XYZ file of C-alpha atoms in Angstrom:
580
model
C 0.020 -0.017 0.087
C 1.290 3.480 -0.707
C 1.977 5.687 2.179
C -1.155 6.899 4.149
C 0.524 9.997 5.127
C 1.945 12.994 3.128
C 5.471 13.725 3.857
C 4.815 17.248 5.174
C 2.063 15.931 7.643
C 3.884 13.102 9.154
C 5.147 14.506 12.370
C 2.219 16.549 13.410
C -0.522 14.120 12.389
C 0.661 10.931 13.800
C -1.764 11.171 16.675
C -4.769 11.134 14.451
C -3.437 8.147 12.574
C -2.881 6.413 15.936
C -6.577 7.103 16.718
C -7.712 5.495 13.376
C -5.643 2.430 14.349
C -7.315 2.122 17.771
C -10.729 2.551 16.234
C -9.975 -0.050 13.655
C -8.970 -2.558 16.412
C -12.248 -1.850 18.312
C -14.163 -2.506 15.125
C -12.512 -5.869 14.760
C -13.927 -6.869 18.122
C -17.451 -6.235 16.855
C -16.968 -7.738 13.553
C -20.146 -9.553 11.963
C -22.414 -7.359 14.074
C -25.125 -5.547 12.055
C -26.540 -2.412 13.333
C -29.755 -0.434 12.992
C -27.816 2.356 11.426
C -26.641 2.153 7.806
C -23.477 0.016 7.735
C -21.347 2.797 6.174
C -22.352 5.906 7.873
C -19.985 5.907 10.937
C -16.868 4.553 9.101
C -17.517 6.877 6.087
C -17.806 9.745 8.281
C -14.502 8.784 10.191
C -12.538 8.095 6.934
C -13.674 11.364 5.328
C -12.867 13.291 8.563
C -9.307 12.023 8.255
C -9.127 12.857 4.706
C -10.368 16.416 5.325
C -8.006 16.988 8.336
C -5.031 15.926 6.177
C -4.211 12.797 8.401
C -5.064 10.549 5.474
C -3.745 11.204 1.963
C -6.694 11.656 -0.275
C -6.048 8.933 -2.627
C -5.186 6.282 0.018
C -8.265 7.522 2.089
C -10.611 6.934 -0.814
C -9.184 3.543 -1.602
C -9.607 2.412 1.945
C -13.215 3.742 1.975
C -14.028 1.728 -1.261
C -12.426 -1.327 0.308
C -14.435 -0.990 3.572
C -17.771 -0.572 1.657
C -16.926 -3.459 -0.625
C -16.318 -5.804 2.342
C -19.389 -4.599 4.090
C -21.613 -5.380 1.100
C -19.905 -8.828 0.640
C -20.791 -9.694 4.323
C -24.399 -8.462 3.747
C -24.951 -10.562 0.744
C -23.621 -13.616 2.424
C -26.479 -13.476 5.014
C -29.302 -15.894 4.330
C -32.383 -14.208 2.772
C -35.053 -13.084 5.152
C -32.723 -13.449 8.030
C -33.387 -10.886 10.671
C -30.766 -8.249 11.294
C -29.569 -8.568 14.768
C -29.762 -5.110 16.489
C -27.320 -4.229 19.307
C -28.681 -3.028 22.468
C -27.954 0.644 21.917
C -27.373 2.654 25.048
C -27.070 6.441 25.424
C -23.490 7.397 24.513
C -22.576 4.214 22.537
C -20.630 4.489 19.427
C -21.244 2.133 16.697
C -18.165 1.123 14.577
C -18.481 -1.153 11.487
C -16.278 -4.077 10.792
C -12.893 -3.577 8.960
C -11.093 -6.616 7.910
C -7.862 -8.032 9.396
C -6.077 -7.211 6.179
C -6.862 -3.590 6.506
C -5.961 -3.338 10.040
C -2.618 -4.984 9.599
C -1.831 -2.590 6.603
C -2.688 0.373 8.797
C -0.569 -0.917 11.782
C 2.351 -1.572 9.740
C 2.320 1.696 8.019
C 2.040 3.594 11.314
C 4.874 1.495 12.947
C 7.177 2.159 9.930
C 6.322 5.843 10.181
C 7.038 5.976 14.002
C 10.217 4.024 13.484
C 11.450 6.271 10.641
C 10.711 9.573 12.803
C 12.449 7.858 15.747
C 15.746 7.213 13.597
C 15.472 10.749 12.181
C 15.064 12.298 15.671
C 17.842 10.258 17.025
C 15.634 8.306 19.294
C 16.806 4.714 20.337
C 15.720 1.780 18.295
C 13.740 -0.997 20.011
C 16.085 -3.174 22.281
C 19.041 -1.035 21.483
C 20.923 1.588 23.419
C 22.622 4.382 22.002
C 25.794 3.691 20.000
C 28.124 5.720 22.272
C 27.255 3.725 25.340
C 28.676 0.595 23.524
C 32.076 2.199 23.130
C 32.416 3.454 26.630
C 32.628 1.523 29.922
C 33.424 1.980 33.407
C 35.346 -0.065 35.881
C 36.662 0.544 39.406
C 37.346 -1.044 43.005
C 36.896 0.006 46.429
C 38.775 -1.297 49.553
C 38.486 -0.780 53.163
C 41.434 -1.744 55.280
C 42.216 -2.219 59.012
C 45.999 -1.975 59.598
C 48.435 -2.191 62.576
C 52.218 -1.610 62.531
C 54.413 -3.095 65.180
C 58.054 -2.079 65.771
C 60.657 -3.702 67.976
C 61.947 -1.749 70.901
C 65.505 -2.727 69.992
C 65.292 -0.888 66.720
C 67.603 1.959 66.199
C 65.814 5.391 66.996
C 68.046 7.577 64.675
C 66.825 6.797 61.366
C 66.625 9.825 59.092
C 63.432 10.619 57.116
C 65.517 11.419 54.052
C 62.522 12.289 52.015
C 61.629 15.066 54.315
C 65.303 16.314 54.401
C 65.302 16.819 50.735
C 62.081 18.445 50.485
C 63.024 21.637 52.209
C 65.870 24.140 51.976
C 68.354 21.551 53.091
C 69.451 20.336 56.447
C 72.453 22.214 57.961
C 75.080 19.753 59.025
C 77.330 22.201 60.796
C 76.961 21.591 64.592
C 78.318 25.134 65.128
C 75.201 26.694 63.562
C 72.611 23.797 63.956
C 71.820 21.947 67.064
C 68.471 20.376 65.947
C 68.190 16.789 64.588
C 66.789 16.249 61.158
C 63.381 14.646 60.768
C 63.430 11.134 62.193
C 61.288 7.940 61.287
C 59.280 6.378 63.938
C 60.872 3.049 64.631
C 59.797 1.967 68.214
C 56.231 3.202 68.804
C 53.502 0.792 67.515
C 50.682 2.347 65.363
C 47.682 0.368 65.793
C 44.030 0.175 64.632
C 44.563 2.370 61.494
C 41.444 2.461 59.299
C 42.210 3.170 55.586
C 40.511 3.106 52.369
C 41.316 3.028 48.614
C 38.966 3.903 45.761
C 39.628 3.918 41.900
C 37.313 4.647 39.196
C 38.223 4.518 35.481
C 36.494 5.226 32.153
C 37.556 3.216 29.051
C 36.542 4.348 25.377
C 36.840 2.201 22.344
C 37.459 5.035 19.854
C 37.696 2.548 16.945
C 38.588 -1.088 16.395
C 42.336 -0.109 16.724
C 42.394 2.849 19.205
C 41.373 2.893 22.968
C 41.647 5.563 25.583
C 41.386 5.484 29.467
C 41.191 7.879 32.288
C 41.282 6.654 36.016
C 40.941 8.573 39.211
C 42.214 7.351 42.682
C 42.315 8.218 46.332
C 45.780 8.721 48.126
C 47.346 10.433 51.045
C 49.910 12.208 48.802
C 51.566 12.121 45.496
C 53.538 8.991 46.259
C 53.873 6.718 43.104
C 53.382 3.490 45.016
C 50.234 3.909 47.011
C 46.715 5.070 46.376
C 45.569 4.274 50.023
C 43.987 7.100 52.078
C 44.256 7.103 55.938
C 41.061 7.989 57.297
C 40.317 10.308 60.165
C 41.810 13.689 59.889
C 38.903 15.393 61.575
C 36.562 13.813 59.059
C 37.984 16.244 56.400
C 37.361 15.532 52.640
C 39.917 13.259 50.984
C 42.164 13.873 48.028
C 41.599 12.582 44.509
C 44.350 12.180 42.106
C 44.890 11.534 38.176
C 45.965 7.958 38.414
C 45.884 7.193 34.684
C 45.428 8.943 31.415
C 46.434 7.083 28.356
C 45.790 6.380 24.529
C 46.688 3.075 22.861
C 46.888 2.283 19.295
C 46.955 -1.332 17.749
C 48.352 -1.217 14.110
C 48.387 -4.948 13.933
C 47.105 -7.854 15.918
C 50.396 -8.580 17.653
C 51.466 -4.875 18.404
C 49.900 -2.082 20.947
C 51.546 1.211 21.524
C 50.370 3.021 24.565
C 51.276 6.647 25.459
C 50.331 8.836 28.579
C 50.090 7.593 32.047
C 49.172 3.881 32.242
C 49.451 0.665 34.042
C 52.797 -1.322 34.395
C 53.466 -2.534 30.962
C 56.168 -5.091 32.168
C 55.954 -8.549 33.797
C 57.346 -8.060 37.177
C 56.989 -8.593 41.086
C 56.215 -6.052 43.690
C 59.674 -6.098 45.259
C 60.765 -4.211 42.177
C 57.597 -2.319 41.135
C 54.530 -2.007 43.439
C 51.207 -3.277 42.088
C 49.814 0.156 42.489
C 52.676 1.887 40.405
C 51.634 3.561 37.005
C 54.130 4.589 34.380
C 54.367 7.793 32.408
C 55.710 7.777 28.921
C 55.337 5.442 25.888
C 55.309 1.635 25.843
C 55.298 -0.760 22.893
C 54.069 -4.290 23.390
C 54.105 -7.210 21.151
C 52.474 -10.673 21.786
C 52.294 -13.551 19.258
C 51.123 -17.093 19.313
C 53.648 -19.641 17.811
C 52.638 -22.593 15.672
C 49.212 -24.023 14.747
C 48.461 -25.214 18.275
C 49.204 -21.711 19.779
C 50.276 -23.406 22.884
C 53.207 -21.078 23.217
C 53.089 -17.274 22.995
C 55.939 -14.944 22.835
C 55.772 -11.408 24.038
C 57.873 -8.414 24.580
C 57.720 -4.727 25.829
C 59.774 -1.660 25.006
C 59.250 1.356 27.392
C 60.574 5.011 27.417
C 59.656 6.453 30.862
C 60.414 9.907 32.065
C 60.925 10.117 35.712
C 61.706 13.647 36.170
C 62.383 16.760 34.139
C 64.600 19.554 35.468
C 62.775 22.745 36.293
C 62.636 25.393 33.517
C 63.289 28.242 35.956
C 66.097 26.716 38.257
C 67.805 28.511 39.830
C 64.892 30.684 40.523
C 66.858 33.671 41.865
C 69.596 33.608 39.355
C 69.979 35.090 35.815
C 71.838 31.896 34.641
C 69.681 28.878 34.499
C 70.748 25.391 34.633
C 70.958 23.160 31.635
C 68.504 20.419 31.075
C 69.159 17.433 33.424
C 66.331 14.880 32.734
C 65.965 11.457 34.332
C 64.605 8.464 32.398
C 63.914 4.756 32.819
C 64.611 2.768 29.584
C 63.181 -0.740 29.773
C 63.183 -3.736 27.556
C 61.621 -7.191 28.209
C 61.290 -10.411 26.369
C 59.349 -13.553 27.580
C 57.090 -16.588 26.641
C 54.149 -18.395 27.983
C 53.757 -22.178 27.317
C 50.449 -24.059 27.907
C 52.010 -27.466 28.815
C 48.527 -29.011 29.096
C 45.138 -28.305 30.570
C 46.478 -28.370 34.159
C 49.955 -26.712 33.664
C 51.198 -23.471 32.482
C 54.678 -21.902 32.623
C 55.713 -18.225 32.010
C 59.031 -16.606 31.978
C 60.485 -13.237 31.234
C 63.840 -11.614 31.077
C 64.057 -7.674 31.342
C 66.694 -4.923 31.570
C 66.053 -1.595 33.129
C 68.408 1.298 32.613
C 67.599 4.121 35.147
C 69.487 6.941 33.559
C 70.697 10.199 35.459
C 69.093 9.345 38.692
C 72.420 9.084 40.709
C 73.567 11.799 42.932
C 76.249 14.174 41.710
C 78.671 16.001 43.946
C 78.692 19.631 43.043
C 81.428 22.256 42.258
C 82.267 24.582 45.145
C 79.040 26.820 45.740
C 79.162 30.012 47.931
C 75.990 29.969 49.611
C 77.189 32.418 52.322
C 77.610 34.936 49.409
C 73.945 34.491 48.205
C 74.367 31.774 45.556
C 70.954 30.386 44.803
C 71.566 26.788 45.466
C 74.430 24.494 44.091
C 74.749 23.197 40.627
C 73.860 19.389 41.484
C 70.673 20.151 43.510
C 68.709 18.654 40.567
C 70.158 15.192 41.294
C 68.318 14.688 44.614
C 65.437 12.176 44.051
C 62.001 13.368 43.726
C 60.506 10.231 45.235
C 62.071 8.169 48.071
C 60.991 5.469 50.573
C 64.150 4.156 52.350
C 67.089 1.815 52.163
C 69.133 3.100 49.190
C 72.783 4.231 50.087
C 72.776 8.005 50.070
C 75.605 10.709 49.530
C 75.834 14.463 50.193
C 75.442 16.640 47.222
C 76.668 20.035 47.986
C 80.387 21.043 48.037
C 79.718 24.158 50.262
C 82.397 26.938 50.236
C 83.173 28.212 53.727
C 83.104 31.866 54.391
C 86.658 32.911 54.821
C 85.547 35.546 57.442
C 84.049 32.986 59.745
C 84.528 29.339 58.397
C 83.566 27.701 61.545
C 80.204 29.400 61.594
C 79.444 29.089 57.945
C 75.892 27.246 57.529
C 76.166 24.133 55.490
C 72.600 23.144 54.351
C 72.772 19.733 52.599
C 70.657 17.679 50.311
C 71.238 13.966 49.630
C 71.299 11.890 46.382
C 71.521 8.232 45.400
C 75.168 6.921 45.710
C 74.669 3.950 43.301
C 73.883 3.736 39.568
C 71.040 1.448 38.584
C 71.078 -0.824 35.558
C 68.990 -3.901 36.399
C 68.599 -7.296 34.966
C 65.359 -9.023 36.087
C 64.185 -12.532 35.838
C 60.609 -13.339 36.352
C 59.059 -16.995 36.210
C 55.629 -18.455 37.278
C 54.133 -21.890 37.241
C 50.442 -22.513 37.372
C 49.189 -25.969 38.261
C 46.193 -27.999 39.773
C 46.744 -30.148 42.827
C 44.526 -32.113 45.114
C 41.537 -32.634 42.764
C 41.801 -29.478 40.739
C 42.773 -26.805 43.259
C 44.958 -24.160 41.712
C 48.579 -23.792 42.637
C 50.873 -21.000 41.619
C 54.545 -20.750 42.291
C 56.392 -17.661 41.268
C 59.756 -16.118 41.681
C 61.614 -12.954 40.698
C 65.277 -12.055 40.790
C 66.881 -8.609 40.350
C 70.578 -7.983 39.938
C 71.889 -4.221 39.742
C 74.774 -4.674 37.151
C 75.828 -1.186 37.934
C 76.466 -1.804 41.620
C 80.168 -1.046 42.678
C 81.013 -0.179 46.199
C 84.295 1.449 45.309
C 82.560 3.521 42.564
C 79.890 4.718 44.932
C 82.551 5.722 47.557
C 84.562 7.632 44.958
C 81.433 9.457 43.703
C 80.380 10.650 47.062
C 83.910 11.860 47.862
C 83.564 9.897 51.069
C 80.153 11.554 51.902
C 78.117 8.304 52.191
C 75.583 8.931 54.853
C 73.945 5.475 55.780
C 74.095 1.701 55.405
C 77.063 1.207 57.838
C 77.684 -1.914 59.732
C 76.007 -0.782 62.992
C 79.401 -0.385 64.836
C 79.426 3.452 64.733
C 82.055 3.536 61.993
C 81.708 5.722 58.898
C 84.582 4.461 56.887
C 84.471 2.481 53.543
C 85.638 -0.486 55.475
C 82.424 -0.405 57.665
C 80.163 0.354 54.673
C 77.611 -2.381 54.044
C 75.372 -2.647 50.822
C 74.551 -5.147 47.959
C 72.996 -5.335 44.617
C 70.733 -8.236 44.639
C 66.992 -8.738 45.499
C 64.750 -11.778 45.116
C 61.185 -12.967 45.888
C 59.556 -16.417 46.130
C 55.812 -16.975 46.642
C 53.264 -19.895 46.701
C 49.567 -19.372 46.337
C 47.106 -22.316 46.812
C 43.482 -21.536 45.522
C 42.318 -18.875 43.024
C 44.898 -16.190 42.777
C 42.293 -13.609 42.123
C 39.040 -14.402 43.873
C 36.067 -13.633 41.784
C 33.054 -16.045 42.241
C 31.462 -16.577 45.702
C 33.342 -19.177 47.525
C 36.679 -18.610 45.854
C 39.615 -18.642 48.216
C 43.404 -18.732 48.564
C 46.344 -18.857 50.842
C 49.696 -17.615 50.214
C 53.251 -17.540 51.600
C 56.252 -15.676 50.502
C 59.709 -14.476 51.155
C 61.743 -11.419 50.201
C 65.311 -10.207 50.387
C 66.164 -6.799 48.945
C 69.635 -5.512 49.424
C 70.033 -1.690 49.776
C 71.291 -0.944 46.274
C 69.664 -3.859 44.330
C 66.876 -1.424 42.958
C 65.667 2.244 43.381
C 63.858 2.293 46.681
C 61.159 4.731 45.527
C 59.037 2.269 43.243
C 58.371 -0.954 45.070
C 55.592 -2.294 47.326
C 54.860 0.088 50.369
C 53.809 -2.529 52.670
C 56.678 -4.877 53.109
C 58.943 -3.285 55.531
C 56.748 -0.143 54.983
C 58.449 0.309 51.468
C 61.992 0.512 50.197
C 65.170 -1.701 50.340
C 67.546 -3.060 52.815
C 64.817 -5.580 54.015
C 64.330 -9.184 54.428
C 61.553 -11.366 55.881
C 58.395 -13.461 55.124
C 54.734 -12.804 54.573
C 51.599 -14.891 54.603
C 47.904 -14.364 53.912
C 44.748 -15.448 52.525
C 41.403 -14.440 50.772
C 37.677 -15.582 50.637
C 35.236 -14.352 48.312
C 31.931 -13.488 50.150
C 29.953 -12.642 46.904
C 30.583 -12.016 43.342
C 33.685 -9.768 42.937
C 33.643 -9.135 46.729
C 36.369 -10.651 48.828
C 37.805 -10.510 52.200
C 41.516 -10.972 52.663
C 44.229 -10.498 55.150
C 47.989 -10.330 55.323
C 50.924 -10.492 57.888
C 54.347 -9.297 57.073
C 57.318 -9.613 59.275
C 60.683 -7.915 58.097
C 63.882 -6.650 59.249
C 67.073 -4.881 57.869
C 69.667 -6.771 55.829
C 72.492 -4.626 56.718
C 73.207 -1.875 59.355
C 71.346 -0.616 62.188
C 68.349 -2.716 63.719
C 64.976 -2.025 62.129
C 62.316 -4.704 62.494
C 58.794 -3.904 61.391
C 55.767 -6.195 61.462
C 52.464 -5.230 59.714
C 48.794 -6.714 59.825
C 46.353 -5.917 57.207
C 42.696 -7.053 56.895
C 40.800 -5.867 53.957
C 37.252 -6.018 52.463
C 37.463 -5.545 48.550
C 35.034 -5.055 45.758
C 35.446 -4.248 42.083
C 32.982 -3.593 39.373
């Protein structure tokens, strides 16, 4: 059938057409009823009214009228001669509607439905059973964690552990005892901190720009701008908590085996948390390759290249000097290759070898600088690390010139930098199996060797100004200096490594040993030994899923120093987690 509506009248006259459809359906309920009124009077008036109002196209309306009259006549002729005409019991207010055939009703219904759908699409309405296209390209994910935490310190711990990060954040600590009798900021090493309530919240938005391009943004909580923790300590007078930009990235996949990501993104390397915290994100550019081998695809090879800027020198340093410093930027260049082998349905093995070159992050001893004469800092102040936890060997950075008029009382505000260089070789391995009737078992290990570690080179670079990691005898000579360049971790997990379904569980046991200069102390797990290097000890824990994507877990860690002054720290954490 041709369209019942003219193109110029469709939008504003749809209600009349819908009324016609309703009346036609009502007529079907009264089919085969004869009335005392001429059979065509009501329908003729209705159709003619629709034609006159413009709701029905004139040609189509007249065709519809002719068809209705023809079918009514056929019905009358089919009635036996002389048969009485049944009269409906007419009540005041009744409206008599003659019969319209099923064919006509279906044609009207289909025409109106098609017109409504056309206008819905033209107007941007959603089609039935569909959502707008943009909602299919954007999705949200996140997680929330509530934590109870207690920290326990041994009363035999040294109580003169300097907070080096705090020392570096100010205008320097005056090391001249003639001009400064105060101690630098010290870490708490003996007083337990119990019953801390802490929380973490992260919310991310992921967008599929096209089949090859994605983007992501994630916000996270956190006490400060620490790169390794997004956990917020509660309390603080019930004040509002901080929200930080945790991730912001774009990725492009030019081929099925290659993905390039730029911005701020999740750790692109396979690693363990004695090297990189599980909450650490990376800035920069990373290219990842992944390709199955052979027809069976039981073996997959993968690799990653990363260019990570750690810190840029200030554009305006020294701020009170006409002569500005040259560009001194710090980088991490990383490369990794590995393979995953599906031995059979119950056993899988994965291994990876990586090389990490931390460039320009070591401390530099400055040329003589006359701070007493108004010099705005010293030439190597830039080399102090922007992020620190604890454990790395540290050196004084400033070669401060003494006032010839009063050398003994010349203030000597100092900063500290990393005494060692860092070029790391990292071997990571993981074996997944099933034991005891199908229970998951995961055994993983990680080993780090700082190939740039050299005790003599460190001492020479520092000009004898090494500040920590001595043997604990009170000596400050090279012979008493204690450090090392190795770190490793071993862990076994029985049960589901990542609980997701209700009833999933796991238990785990692990051991870590991290020598002082095996790796930069700024980027590893902030729970074990409360972060950093020069730590060894064990940890154990478990988890149980209370509901879908909701689980309770607990962990106990017990650690102490590897070298130097005594520092034993135990930590208890009990957490309720949910992800969505």
